[in-house]
Short mmCIF file of N, CA, C and O in Angstrom, two decimals:
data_model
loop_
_atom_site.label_atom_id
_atom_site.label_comp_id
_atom_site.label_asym_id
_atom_site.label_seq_id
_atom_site.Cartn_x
_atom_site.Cartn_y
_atom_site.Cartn_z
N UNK L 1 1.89 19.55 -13.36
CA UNK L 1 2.17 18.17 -12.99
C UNK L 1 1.67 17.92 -11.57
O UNK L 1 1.66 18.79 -10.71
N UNK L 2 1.24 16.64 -11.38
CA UNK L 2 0.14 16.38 -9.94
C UNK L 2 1.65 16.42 -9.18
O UNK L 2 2.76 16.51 -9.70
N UNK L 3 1.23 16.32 -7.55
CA UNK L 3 2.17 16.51 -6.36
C UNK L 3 3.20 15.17 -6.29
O UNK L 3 4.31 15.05 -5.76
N UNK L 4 2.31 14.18 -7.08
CA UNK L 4 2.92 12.21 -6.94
C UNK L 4 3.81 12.48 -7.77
O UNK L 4 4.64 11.58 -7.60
N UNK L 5 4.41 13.57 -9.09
CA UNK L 5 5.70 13.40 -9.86
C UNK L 5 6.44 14.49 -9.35
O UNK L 5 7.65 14.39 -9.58
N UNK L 6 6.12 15.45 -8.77
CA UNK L 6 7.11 16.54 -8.14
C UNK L 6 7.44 16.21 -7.02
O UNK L 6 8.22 16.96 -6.44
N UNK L 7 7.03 15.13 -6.41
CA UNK L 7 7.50 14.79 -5.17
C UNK L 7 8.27 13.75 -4.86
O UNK L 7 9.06 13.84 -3.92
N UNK L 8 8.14 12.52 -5.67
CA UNK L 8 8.89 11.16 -6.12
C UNK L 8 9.44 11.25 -6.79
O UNK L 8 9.18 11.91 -7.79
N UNK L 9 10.61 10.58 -6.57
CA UNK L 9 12.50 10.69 -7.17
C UNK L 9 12.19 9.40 -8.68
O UNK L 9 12.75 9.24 -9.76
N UNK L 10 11.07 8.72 -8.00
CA UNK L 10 10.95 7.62 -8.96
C UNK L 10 9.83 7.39 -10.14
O UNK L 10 9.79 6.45 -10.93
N UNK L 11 8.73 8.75 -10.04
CA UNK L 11 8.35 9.23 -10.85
C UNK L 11 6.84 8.28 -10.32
O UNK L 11 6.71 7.57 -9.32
N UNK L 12 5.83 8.60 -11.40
CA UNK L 12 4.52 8.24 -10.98
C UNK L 12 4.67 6.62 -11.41
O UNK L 12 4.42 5.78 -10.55
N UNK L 13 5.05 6.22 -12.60
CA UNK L 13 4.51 5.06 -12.85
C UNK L 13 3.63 4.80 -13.91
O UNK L 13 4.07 5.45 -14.87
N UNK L 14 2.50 4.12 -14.28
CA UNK L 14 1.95 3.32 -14.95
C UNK L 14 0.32 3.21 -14.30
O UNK L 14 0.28 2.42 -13.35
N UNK L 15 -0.68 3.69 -14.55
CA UNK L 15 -1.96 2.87 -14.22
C UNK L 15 -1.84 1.68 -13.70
O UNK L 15 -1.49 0.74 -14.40
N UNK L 16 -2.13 1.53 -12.36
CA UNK L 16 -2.13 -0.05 -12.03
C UNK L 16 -3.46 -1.05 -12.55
O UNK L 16 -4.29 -1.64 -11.86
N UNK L 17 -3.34 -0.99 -13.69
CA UNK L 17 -4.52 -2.16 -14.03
C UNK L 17 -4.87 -3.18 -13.58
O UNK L 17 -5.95 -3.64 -13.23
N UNK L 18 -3.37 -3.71 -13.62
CA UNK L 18 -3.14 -5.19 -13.10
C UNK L 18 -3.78 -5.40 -11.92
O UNK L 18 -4.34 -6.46 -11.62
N UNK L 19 -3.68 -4.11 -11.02
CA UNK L 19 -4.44 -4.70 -9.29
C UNK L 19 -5.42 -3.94 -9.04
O UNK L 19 -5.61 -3.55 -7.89
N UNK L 20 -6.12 -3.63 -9.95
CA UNK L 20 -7.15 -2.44 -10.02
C UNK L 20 -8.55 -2.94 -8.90
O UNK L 20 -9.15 -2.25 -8.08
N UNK L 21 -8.71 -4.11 -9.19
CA UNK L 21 -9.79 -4.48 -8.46
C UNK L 21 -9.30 -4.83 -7.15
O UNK L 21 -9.92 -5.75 -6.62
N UNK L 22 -8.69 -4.50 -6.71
CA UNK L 22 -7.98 -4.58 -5.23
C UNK L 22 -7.89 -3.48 -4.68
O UNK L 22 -7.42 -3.58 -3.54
N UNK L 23 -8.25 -2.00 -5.12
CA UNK L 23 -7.95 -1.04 -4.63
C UNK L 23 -9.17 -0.38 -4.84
O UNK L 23 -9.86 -0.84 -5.75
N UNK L 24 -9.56 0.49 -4.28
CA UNK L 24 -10.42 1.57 -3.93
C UNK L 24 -10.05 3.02 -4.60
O UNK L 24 -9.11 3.46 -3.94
N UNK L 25 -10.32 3.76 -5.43
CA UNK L 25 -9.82 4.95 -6.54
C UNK L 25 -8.37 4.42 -7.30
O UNK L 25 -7.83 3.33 -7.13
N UNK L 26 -7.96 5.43 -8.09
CA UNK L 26 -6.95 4.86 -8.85
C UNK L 26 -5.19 5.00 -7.89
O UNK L 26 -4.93 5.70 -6.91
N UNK L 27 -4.53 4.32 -8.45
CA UNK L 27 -3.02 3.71 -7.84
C UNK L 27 -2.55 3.77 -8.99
O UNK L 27 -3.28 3.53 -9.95
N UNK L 28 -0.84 4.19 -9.21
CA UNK L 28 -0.08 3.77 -10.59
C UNK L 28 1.05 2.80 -9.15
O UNK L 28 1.06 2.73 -7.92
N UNK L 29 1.94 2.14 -10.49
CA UNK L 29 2.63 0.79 -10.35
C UNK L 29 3.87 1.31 -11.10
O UNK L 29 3.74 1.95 -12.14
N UNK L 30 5.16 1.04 -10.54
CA UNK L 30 6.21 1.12 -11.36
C UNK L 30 7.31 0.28 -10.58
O UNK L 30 8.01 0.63 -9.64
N UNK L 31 7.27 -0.80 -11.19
CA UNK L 31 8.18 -1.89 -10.50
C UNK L 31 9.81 -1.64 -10.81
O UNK L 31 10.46 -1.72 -11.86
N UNK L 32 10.10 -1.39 -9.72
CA UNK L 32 12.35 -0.93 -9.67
C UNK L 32 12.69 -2.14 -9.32
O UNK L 32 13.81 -1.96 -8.84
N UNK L 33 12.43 -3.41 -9.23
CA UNK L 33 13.77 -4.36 -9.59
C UNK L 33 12.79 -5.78 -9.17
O UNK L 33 11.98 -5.87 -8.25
N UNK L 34 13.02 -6.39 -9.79
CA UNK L 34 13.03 -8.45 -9.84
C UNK L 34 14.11 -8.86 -9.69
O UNK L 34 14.34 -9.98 -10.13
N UNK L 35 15.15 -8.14 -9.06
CA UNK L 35 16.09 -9.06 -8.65
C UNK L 35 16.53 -9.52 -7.23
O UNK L 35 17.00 -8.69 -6.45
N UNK L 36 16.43 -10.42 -6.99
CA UNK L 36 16.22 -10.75 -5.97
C UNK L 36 14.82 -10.83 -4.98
O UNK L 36 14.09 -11.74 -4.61
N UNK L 37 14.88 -9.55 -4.82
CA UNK L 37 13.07 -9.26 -4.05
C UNK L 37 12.98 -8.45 -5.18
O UNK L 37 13.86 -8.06 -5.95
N UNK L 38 11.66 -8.24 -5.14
CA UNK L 38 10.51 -6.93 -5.81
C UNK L 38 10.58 -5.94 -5.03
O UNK L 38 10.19 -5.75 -3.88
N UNK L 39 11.34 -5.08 -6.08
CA UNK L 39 10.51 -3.56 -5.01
C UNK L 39 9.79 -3.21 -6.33
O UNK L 39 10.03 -3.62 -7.47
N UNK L 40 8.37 -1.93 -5.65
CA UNK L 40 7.63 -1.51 -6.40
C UNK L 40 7.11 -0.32 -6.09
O UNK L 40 6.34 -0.13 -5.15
N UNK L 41 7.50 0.52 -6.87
CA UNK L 41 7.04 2.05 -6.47
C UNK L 41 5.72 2.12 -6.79
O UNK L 41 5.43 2.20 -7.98
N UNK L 42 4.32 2.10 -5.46
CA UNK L 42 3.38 2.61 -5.63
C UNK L 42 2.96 4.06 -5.38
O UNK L 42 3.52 4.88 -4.65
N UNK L 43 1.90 4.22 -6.09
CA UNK L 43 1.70 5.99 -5.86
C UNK L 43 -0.15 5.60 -5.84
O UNK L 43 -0.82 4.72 -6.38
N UNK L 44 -0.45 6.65 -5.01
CA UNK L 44 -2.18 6.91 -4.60
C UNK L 44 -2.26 7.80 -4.82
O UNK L 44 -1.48 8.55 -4.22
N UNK L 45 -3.10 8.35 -5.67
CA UNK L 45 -3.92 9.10 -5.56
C UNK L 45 -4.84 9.49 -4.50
O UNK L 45 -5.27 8.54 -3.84
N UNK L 46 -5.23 10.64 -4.19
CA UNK L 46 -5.76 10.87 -2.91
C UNK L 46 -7.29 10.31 -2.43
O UNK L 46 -8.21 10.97 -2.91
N UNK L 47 -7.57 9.55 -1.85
CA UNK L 47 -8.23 8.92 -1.09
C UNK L 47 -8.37 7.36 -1.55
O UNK L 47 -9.31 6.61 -1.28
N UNK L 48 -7.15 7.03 -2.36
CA UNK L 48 -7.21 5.78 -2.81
C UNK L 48 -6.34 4.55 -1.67
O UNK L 48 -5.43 5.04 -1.00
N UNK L 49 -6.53 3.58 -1.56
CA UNK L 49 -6.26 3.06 -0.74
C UNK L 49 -6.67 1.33 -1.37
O UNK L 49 -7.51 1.12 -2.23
N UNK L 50 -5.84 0.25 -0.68
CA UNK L 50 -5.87 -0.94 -1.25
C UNK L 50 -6.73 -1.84 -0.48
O UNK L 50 -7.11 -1.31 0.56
N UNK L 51 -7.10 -2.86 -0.63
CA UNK L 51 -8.36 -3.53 0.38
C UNK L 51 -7.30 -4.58 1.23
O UNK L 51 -6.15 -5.00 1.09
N UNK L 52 -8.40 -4.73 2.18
CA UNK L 52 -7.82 -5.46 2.84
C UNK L 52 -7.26 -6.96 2.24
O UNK L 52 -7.76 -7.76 1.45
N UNK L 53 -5.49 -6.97 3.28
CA UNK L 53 -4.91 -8.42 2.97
C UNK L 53 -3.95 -8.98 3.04
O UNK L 53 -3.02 -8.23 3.34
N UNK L 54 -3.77 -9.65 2.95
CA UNK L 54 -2.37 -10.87 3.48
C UNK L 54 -1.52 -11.58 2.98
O UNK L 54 -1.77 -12.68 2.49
N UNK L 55 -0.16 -10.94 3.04
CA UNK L 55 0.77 -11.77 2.70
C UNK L 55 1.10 -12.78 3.17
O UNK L 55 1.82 -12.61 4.16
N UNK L 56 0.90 -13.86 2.90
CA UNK L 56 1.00 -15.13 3.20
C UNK L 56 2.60 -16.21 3.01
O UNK L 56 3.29 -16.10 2.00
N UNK L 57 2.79 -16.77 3.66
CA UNK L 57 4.41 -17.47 3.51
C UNK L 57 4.32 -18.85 4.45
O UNK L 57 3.49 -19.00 5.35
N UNK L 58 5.14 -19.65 4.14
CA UNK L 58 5.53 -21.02 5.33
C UNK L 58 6.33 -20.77 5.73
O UNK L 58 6.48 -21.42 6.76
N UNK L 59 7.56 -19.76 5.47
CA UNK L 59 8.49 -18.98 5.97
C UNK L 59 9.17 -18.13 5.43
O UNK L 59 9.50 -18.23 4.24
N UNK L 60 9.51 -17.16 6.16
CA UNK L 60 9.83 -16.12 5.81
C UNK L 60 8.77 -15.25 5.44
O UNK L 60 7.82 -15.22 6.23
N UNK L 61 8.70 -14.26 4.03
CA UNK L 61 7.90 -13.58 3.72
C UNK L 61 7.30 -12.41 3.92
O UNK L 61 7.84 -11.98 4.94
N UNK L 62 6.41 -11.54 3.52
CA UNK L 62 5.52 -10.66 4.41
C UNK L 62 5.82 -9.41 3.02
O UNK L 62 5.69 -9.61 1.81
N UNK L 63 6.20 -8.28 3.63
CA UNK L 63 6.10 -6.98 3.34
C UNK L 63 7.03 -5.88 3.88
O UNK L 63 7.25 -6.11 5.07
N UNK L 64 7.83 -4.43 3.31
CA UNK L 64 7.99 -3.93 3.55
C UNK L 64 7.70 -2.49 2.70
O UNK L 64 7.95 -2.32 1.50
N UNK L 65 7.11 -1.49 3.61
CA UNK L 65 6.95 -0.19 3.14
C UNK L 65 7.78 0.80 2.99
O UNK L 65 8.73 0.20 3.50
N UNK L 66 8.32 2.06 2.65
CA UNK L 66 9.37 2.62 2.47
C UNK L 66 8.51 3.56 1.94
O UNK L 66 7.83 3.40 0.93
N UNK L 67 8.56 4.61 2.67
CA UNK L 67 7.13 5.80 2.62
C UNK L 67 8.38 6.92 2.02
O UNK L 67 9.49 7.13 2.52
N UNK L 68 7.77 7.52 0.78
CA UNK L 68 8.53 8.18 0.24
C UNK L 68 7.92 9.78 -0.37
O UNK L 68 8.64 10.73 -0.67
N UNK L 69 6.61 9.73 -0.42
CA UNK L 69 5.79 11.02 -0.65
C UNK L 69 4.90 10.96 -0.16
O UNK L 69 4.40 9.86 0.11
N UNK L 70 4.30 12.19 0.19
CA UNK L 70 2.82 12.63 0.47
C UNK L 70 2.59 12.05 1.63
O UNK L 70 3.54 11.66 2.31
N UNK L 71 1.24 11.89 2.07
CA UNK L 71 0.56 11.00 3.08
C UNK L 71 -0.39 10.27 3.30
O UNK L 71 -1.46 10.62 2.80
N UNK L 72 -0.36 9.26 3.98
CA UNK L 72 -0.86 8.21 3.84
C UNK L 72 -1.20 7.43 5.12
O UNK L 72 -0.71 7.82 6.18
N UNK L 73 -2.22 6.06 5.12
CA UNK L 73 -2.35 5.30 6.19
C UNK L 73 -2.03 3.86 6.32
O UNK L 73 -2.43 3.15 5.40
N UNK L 74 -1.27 3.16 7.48
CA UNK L 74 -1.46 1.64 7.31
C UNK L 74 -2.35 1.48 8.23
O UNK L 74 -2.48 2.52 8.88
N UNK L 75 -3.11 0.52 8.62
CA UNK L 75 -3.94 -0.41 9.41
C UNK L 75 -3.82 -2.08 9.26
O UNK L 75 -4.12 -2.93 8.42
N UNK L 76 -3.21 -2.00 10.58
CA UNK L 76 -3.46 -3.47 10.90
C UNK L 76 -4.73 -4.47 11.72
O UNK L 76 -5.14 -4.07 12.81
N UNK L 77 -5.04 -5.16 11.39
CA UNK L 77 -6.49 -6.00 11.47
C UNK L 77 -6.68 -5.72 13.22
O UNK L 77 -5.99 -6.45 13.94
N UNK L 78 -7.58 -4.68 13.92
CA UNK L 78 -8.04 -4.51 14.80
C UNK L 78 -7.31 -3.87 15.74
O UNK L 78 -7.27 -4.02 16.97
N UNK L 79 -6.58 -2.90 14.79
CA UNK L 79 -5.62 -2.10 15.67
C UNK L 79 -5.82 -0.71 14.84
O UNK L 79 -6.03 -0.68 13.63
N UNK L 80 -5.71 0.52 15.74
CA UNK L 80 -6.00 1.88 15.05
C UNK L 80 -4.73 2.11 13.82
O UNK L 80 -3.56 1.72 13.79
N UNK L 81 -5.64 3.01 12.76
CA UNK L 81 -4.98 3.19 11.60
C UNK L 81 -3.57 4.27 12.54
O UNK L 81 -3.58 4.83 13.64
N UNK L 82 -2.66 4.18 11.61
CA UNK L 82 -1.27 4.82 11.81
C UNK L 82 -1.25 5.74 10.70
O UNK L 82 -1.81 5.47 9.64
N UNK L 83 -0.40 7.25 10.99
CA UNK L 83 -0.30 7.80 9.87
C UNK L 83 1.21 7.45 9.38
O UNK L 83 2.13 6.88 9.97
N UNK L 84 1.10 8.06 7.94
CA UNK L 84 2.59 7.13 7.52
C UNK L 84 2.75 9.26 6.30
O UNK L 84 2.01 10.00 5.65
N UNK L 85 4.27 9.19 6.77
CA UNK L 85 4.57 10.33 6.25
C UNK L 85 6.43 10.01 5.63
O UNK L 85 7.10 9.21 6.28
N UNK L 86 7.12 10.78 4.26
CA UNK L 86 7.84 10.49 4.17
C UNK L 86 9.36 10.03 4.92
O UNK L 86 9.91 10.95 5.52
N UNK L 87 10.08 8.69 4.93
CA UNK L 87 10.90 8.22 6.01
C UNK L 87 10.25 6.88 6.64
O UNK L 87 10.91 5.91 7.01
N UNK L 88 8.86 6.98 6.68
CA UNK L 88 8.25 6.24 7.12
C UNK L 88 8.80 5.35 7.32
O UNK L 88 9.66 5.56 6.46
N UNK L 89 9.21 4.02 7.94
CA UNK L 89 9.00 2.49 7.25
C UNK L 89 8.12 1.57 8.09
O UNK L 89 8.08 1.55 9.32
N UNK L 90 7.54 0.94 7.38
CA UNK L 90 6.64 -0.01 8.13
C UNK L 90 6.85 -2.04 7.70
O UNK L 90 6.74 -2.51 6.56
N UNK L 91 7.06 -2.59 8.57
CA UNK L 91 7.59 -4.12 8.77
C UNK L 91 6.08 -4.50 8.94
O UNK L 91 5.35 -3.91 9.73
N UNK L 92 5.66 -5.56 8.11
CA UNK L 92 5.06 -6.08 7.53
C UNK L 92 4.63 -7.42 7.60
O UNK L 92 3.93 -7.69 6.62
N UNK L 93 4.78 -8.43 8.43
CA UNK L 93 5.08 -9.54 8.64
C UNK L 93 4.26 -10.81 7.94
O UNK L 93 3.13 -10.37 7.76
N UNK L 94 4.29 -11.81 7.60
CA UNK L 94 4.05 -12.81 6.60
C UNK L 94 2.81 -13.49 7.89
O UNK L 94 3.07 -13.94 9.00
N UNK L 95 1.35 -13.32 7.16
CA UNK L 95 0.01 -13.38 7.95
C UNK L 95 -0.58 -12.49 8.53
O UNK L 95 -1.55 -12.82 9.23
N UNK L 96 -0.26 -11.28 8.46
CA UNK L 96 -0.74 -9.88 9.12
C UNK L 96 -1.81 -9.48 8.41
O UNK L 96 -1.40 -8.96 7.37
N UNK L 97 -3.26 -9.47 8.48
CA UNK L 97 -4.32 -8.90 7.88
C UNK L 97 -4.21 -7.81 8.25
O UNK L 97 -4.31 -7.50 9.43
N UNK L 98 -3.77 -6.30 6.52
CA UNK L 98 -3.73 -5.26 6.48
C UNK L 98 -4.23 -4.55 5.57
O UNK L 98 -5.07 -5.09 4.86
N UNK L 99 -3.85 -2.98 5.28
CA UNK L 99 -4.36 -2.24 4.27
C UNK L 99 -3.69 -1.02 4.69
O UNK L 99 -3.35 -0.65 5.81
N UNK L 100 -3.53 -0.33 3.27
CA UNK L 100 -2.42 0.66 3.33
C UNK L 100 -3.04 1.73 2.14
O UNK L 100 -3.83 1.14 1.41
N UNK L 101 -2.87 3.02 1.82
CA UNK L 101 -2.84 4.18 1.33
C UNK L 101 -3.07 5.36 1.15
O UNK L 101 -2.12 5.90 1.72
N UNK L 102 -3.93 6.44 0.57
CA UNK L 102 -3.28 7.67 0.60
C UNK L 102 -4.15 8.25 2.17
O UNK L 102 -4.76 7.51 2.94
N UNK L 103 -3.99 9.45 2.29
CA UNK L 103 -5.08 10.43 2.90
C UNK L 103 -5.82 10.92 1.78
O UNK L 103 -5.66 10.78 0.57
N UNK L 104 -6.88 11.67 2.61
CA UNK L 104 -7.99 11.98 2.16
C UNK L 104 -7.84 13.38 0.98
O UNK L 104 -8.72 13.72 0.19
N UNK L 105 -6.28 14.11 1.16
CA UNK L 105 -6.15 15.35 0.73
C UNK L 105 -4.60 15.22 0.27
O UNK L 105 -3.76 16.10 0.47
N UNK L 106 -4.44 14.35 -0.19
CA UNK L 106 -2.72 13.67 -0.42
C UNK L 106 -2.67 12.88 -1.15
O UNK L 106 -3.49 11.96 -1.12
N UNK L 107 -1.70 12.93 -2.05
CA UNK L 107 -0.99 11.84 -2.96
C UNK L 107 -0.01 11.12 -1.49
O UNK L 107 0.33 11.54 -0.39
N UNK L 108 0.16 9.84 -2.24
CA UNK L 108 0.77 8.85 -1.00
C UNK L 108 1.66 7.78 -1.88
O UNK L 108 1.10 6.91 -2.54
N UNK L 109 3.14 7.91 -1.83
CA UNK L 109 3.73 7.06 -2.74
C UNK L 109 4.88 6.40 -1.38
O UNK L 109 5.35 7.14 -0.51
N UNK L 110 5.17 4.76 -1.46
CA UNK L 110 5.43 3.94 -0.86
C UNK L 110 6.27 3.18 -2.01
O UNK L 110 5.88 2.77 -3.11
N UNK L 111 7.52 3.11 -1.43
CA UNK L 111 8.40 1.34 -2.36
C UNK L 111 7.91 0.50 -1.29
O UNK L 111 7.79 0.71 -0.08
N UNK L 112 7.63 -0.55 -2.04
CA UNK L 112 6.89 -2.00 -1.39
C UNK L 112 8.06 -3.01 -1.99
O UNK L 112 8.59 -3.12 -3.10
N UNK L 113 8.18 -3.63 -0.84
CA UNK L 113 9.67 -4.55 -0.59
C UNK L 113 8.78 -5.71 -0.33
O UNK L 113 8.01 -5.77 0.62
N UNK L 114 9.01 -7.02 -1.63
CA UNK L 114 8.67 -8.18 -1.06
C UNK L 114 9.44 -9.13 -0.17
O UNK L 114 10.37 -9.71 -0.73
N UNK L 115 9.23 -9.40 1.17
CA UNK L 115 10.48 -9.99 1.40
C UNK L 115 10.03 -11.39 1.19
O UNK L 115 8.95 -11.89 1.48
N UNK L 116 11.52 -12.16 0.38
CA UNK L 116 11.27 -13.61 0.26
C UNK L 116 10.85 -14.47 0.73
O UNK L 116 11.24 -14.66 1.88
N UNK L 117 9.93 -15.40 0.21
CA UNK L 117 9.63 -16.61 1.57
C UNK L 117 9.24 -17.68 0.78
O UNK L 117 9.18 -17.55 -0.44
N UNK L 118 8.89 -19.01 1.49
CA UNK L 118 8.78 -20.07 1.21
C UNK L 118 7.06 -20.33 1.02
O UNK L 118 6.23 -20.38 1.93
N UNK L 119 6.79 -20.48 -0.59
CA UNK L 119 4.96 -20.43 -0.85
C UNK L 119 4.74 -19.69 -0.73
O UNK L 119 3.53 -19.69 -0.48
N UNK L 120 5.23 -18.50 -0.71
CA UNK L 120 4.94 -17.10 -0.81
C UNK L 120 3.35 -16.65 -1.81
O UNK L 120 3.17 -16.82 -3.02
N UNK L 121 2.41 -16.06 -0.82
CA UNK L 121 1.42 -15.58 -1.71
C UNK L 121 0.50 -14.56 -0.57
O UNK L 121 0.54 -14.47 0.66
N UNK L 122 -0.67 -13.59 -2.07
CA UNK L 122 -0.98 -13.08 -1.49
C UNK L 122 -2.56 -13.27 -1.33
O UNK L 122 -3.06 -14.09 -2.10
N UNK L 123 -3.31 -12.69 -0.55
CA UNK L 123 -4.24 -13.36 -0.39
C UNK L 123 -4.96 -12.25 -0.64
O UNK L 123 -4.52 -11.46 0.20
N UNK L 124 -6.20 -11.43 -1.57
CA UNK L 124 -6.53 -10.29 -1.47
C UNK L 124 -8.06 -10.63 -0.45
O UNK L 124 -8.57 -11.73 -0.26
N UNK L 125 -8.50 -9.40 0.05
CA UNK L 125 -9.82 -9.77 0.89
C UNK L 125 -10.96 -8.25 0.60
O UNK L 125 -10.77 -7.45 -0.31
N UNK L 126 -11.92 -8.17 1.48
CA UNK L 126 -12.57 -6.98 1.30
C UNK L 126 -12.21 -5.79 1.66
O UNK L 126 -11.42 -5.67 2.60
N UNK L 127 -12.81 -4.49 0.85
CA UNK L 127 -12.04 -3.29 0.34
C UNK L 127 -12.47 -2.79 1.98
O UNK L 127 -13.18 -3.42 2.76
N UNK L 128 -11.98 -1.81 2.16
CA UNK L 128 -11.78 -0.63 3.22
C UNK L 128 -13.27 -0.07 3.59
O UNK L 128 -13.44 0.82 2.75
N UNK L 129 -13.98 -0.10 4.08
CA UNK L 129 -15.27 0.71 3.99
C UNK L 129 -14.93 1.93 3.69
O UNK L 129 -13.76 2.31 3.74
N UNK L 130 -16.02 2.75 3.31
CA UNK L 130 -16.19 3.89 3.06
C UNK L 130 -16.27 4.74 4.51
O UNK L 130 -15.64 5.78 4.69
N UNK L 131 -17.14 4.14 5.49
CA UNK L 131 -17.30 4.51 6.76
C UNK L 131 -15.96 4.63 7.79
O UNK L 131 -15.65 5.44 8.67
N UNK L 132 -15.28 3.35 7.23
CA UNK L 132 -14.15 3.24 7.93
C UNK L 132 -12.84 4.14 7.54
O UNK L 132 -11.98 4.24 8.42
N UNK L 133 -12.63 4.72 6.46
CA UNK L 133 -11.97 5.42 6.01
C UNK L 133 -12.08 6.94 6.58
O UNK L 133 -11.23 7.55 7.23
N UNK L 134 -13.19 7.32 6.21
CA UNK L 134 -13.85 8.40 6.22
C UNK L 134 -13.67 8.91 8.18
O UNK L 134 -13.71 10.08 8.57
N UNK L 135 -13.49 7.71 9.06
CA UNK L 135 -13.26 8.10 10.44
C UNK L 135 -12.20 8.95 10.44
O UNK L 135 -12.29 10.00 11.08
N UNK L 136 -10.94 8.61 9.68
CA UNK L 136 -9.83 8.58 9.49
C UNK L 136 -9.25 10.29 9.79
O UNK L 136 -9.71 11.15 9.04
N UNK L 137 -8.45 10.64 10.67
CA UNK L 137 -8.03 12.01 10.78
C UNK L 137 -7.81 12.47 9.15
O UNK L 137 -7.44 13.62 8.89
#
C-alpha cells in the first residue's frame, strides 16, 4: 500500500477527476463533510501539485489547510514557496493568488477547509511551471 494510505487516518480517497485539469500529476479527493463548510481530504501524489489560484469572496471566504501527511509546498503569489509538513496549518485568505502540493519525493495529504463567504468562488489560473517547481528544495 502507497505511503498516502499508511499515513492518513482518512484514507486516500477517490481519483480527483473532477479537478483534474487544475492540477499537475495525479491528486485523489475525499470530501468529510457539507455541513456547514467543506472539508476535503486531498492527497498528492509525489510531485503533483495544483495550479495556480484564487479563492474569491465579497466577504468572508478564502481557505484553510490542515497538513496531515507526507510533504508538501504552499506558495503565495511573489513570495518564496514554504514547506508544509504534518500539523501544518496554513490561513488562506479570500483573494490570495496561490498554489499548494506534494514534494518532489513525497506523498502530501492536506484537509482543505472552505471557509464561508459571501459569492464565494474559485477562480482557477495557470499551472506551476515545471522550472518553477523543480527550484524547489
Amino acid at each position: 500500500m502507497s505511503e498516502s494510505c499508511d499515513t492518513n487516518v482518512f484514507g486516500r480517497g477517490e481519483e480527483n477527476t473532477a479537478y483534474a485539469k487544475y492540477f499537475v500529476g495525479q491528486s485523489y479527493l475525499k470530501i468529510l463533510s457539507t455541513e456547514g463548510v467543506t472539508v476535503a481530504n486531498v492527497t498528492f501524489e509525489p510531485k503533483c501539485r495544483n495550479n495556480w489560484h484564487i479563492h474569491h469572496a465579497d466577504k468572508g471566504g478564502g481557505q484553510i489547510l490542515l497538513c496531515t501527511a507526507g510533504r508538501g509546498w504552499y506558495q503565495e503569489w511573489e513570495k518564496p514557496a514554504r514547506a508544509l509538513k504534518p500539523g501544518d496549518v496554513v490561513n488562506i485568505p479570500a483573494g490570495m493568488k496561490h498554489w499548494h502540493g506534494a514534494a518532489k519525493d513525497s506523498w502530501f495529504t492536506h484537509l482543505a477547509v472552505e471557509v464561508p463567504g459571501e459569492n464565494a468562488s474559485n477562480e482557477w489560473l495557470d499551472p506551476v511551471s515545471d522550472d518553477e517547481y523543480a527550484a524547489l528544495d
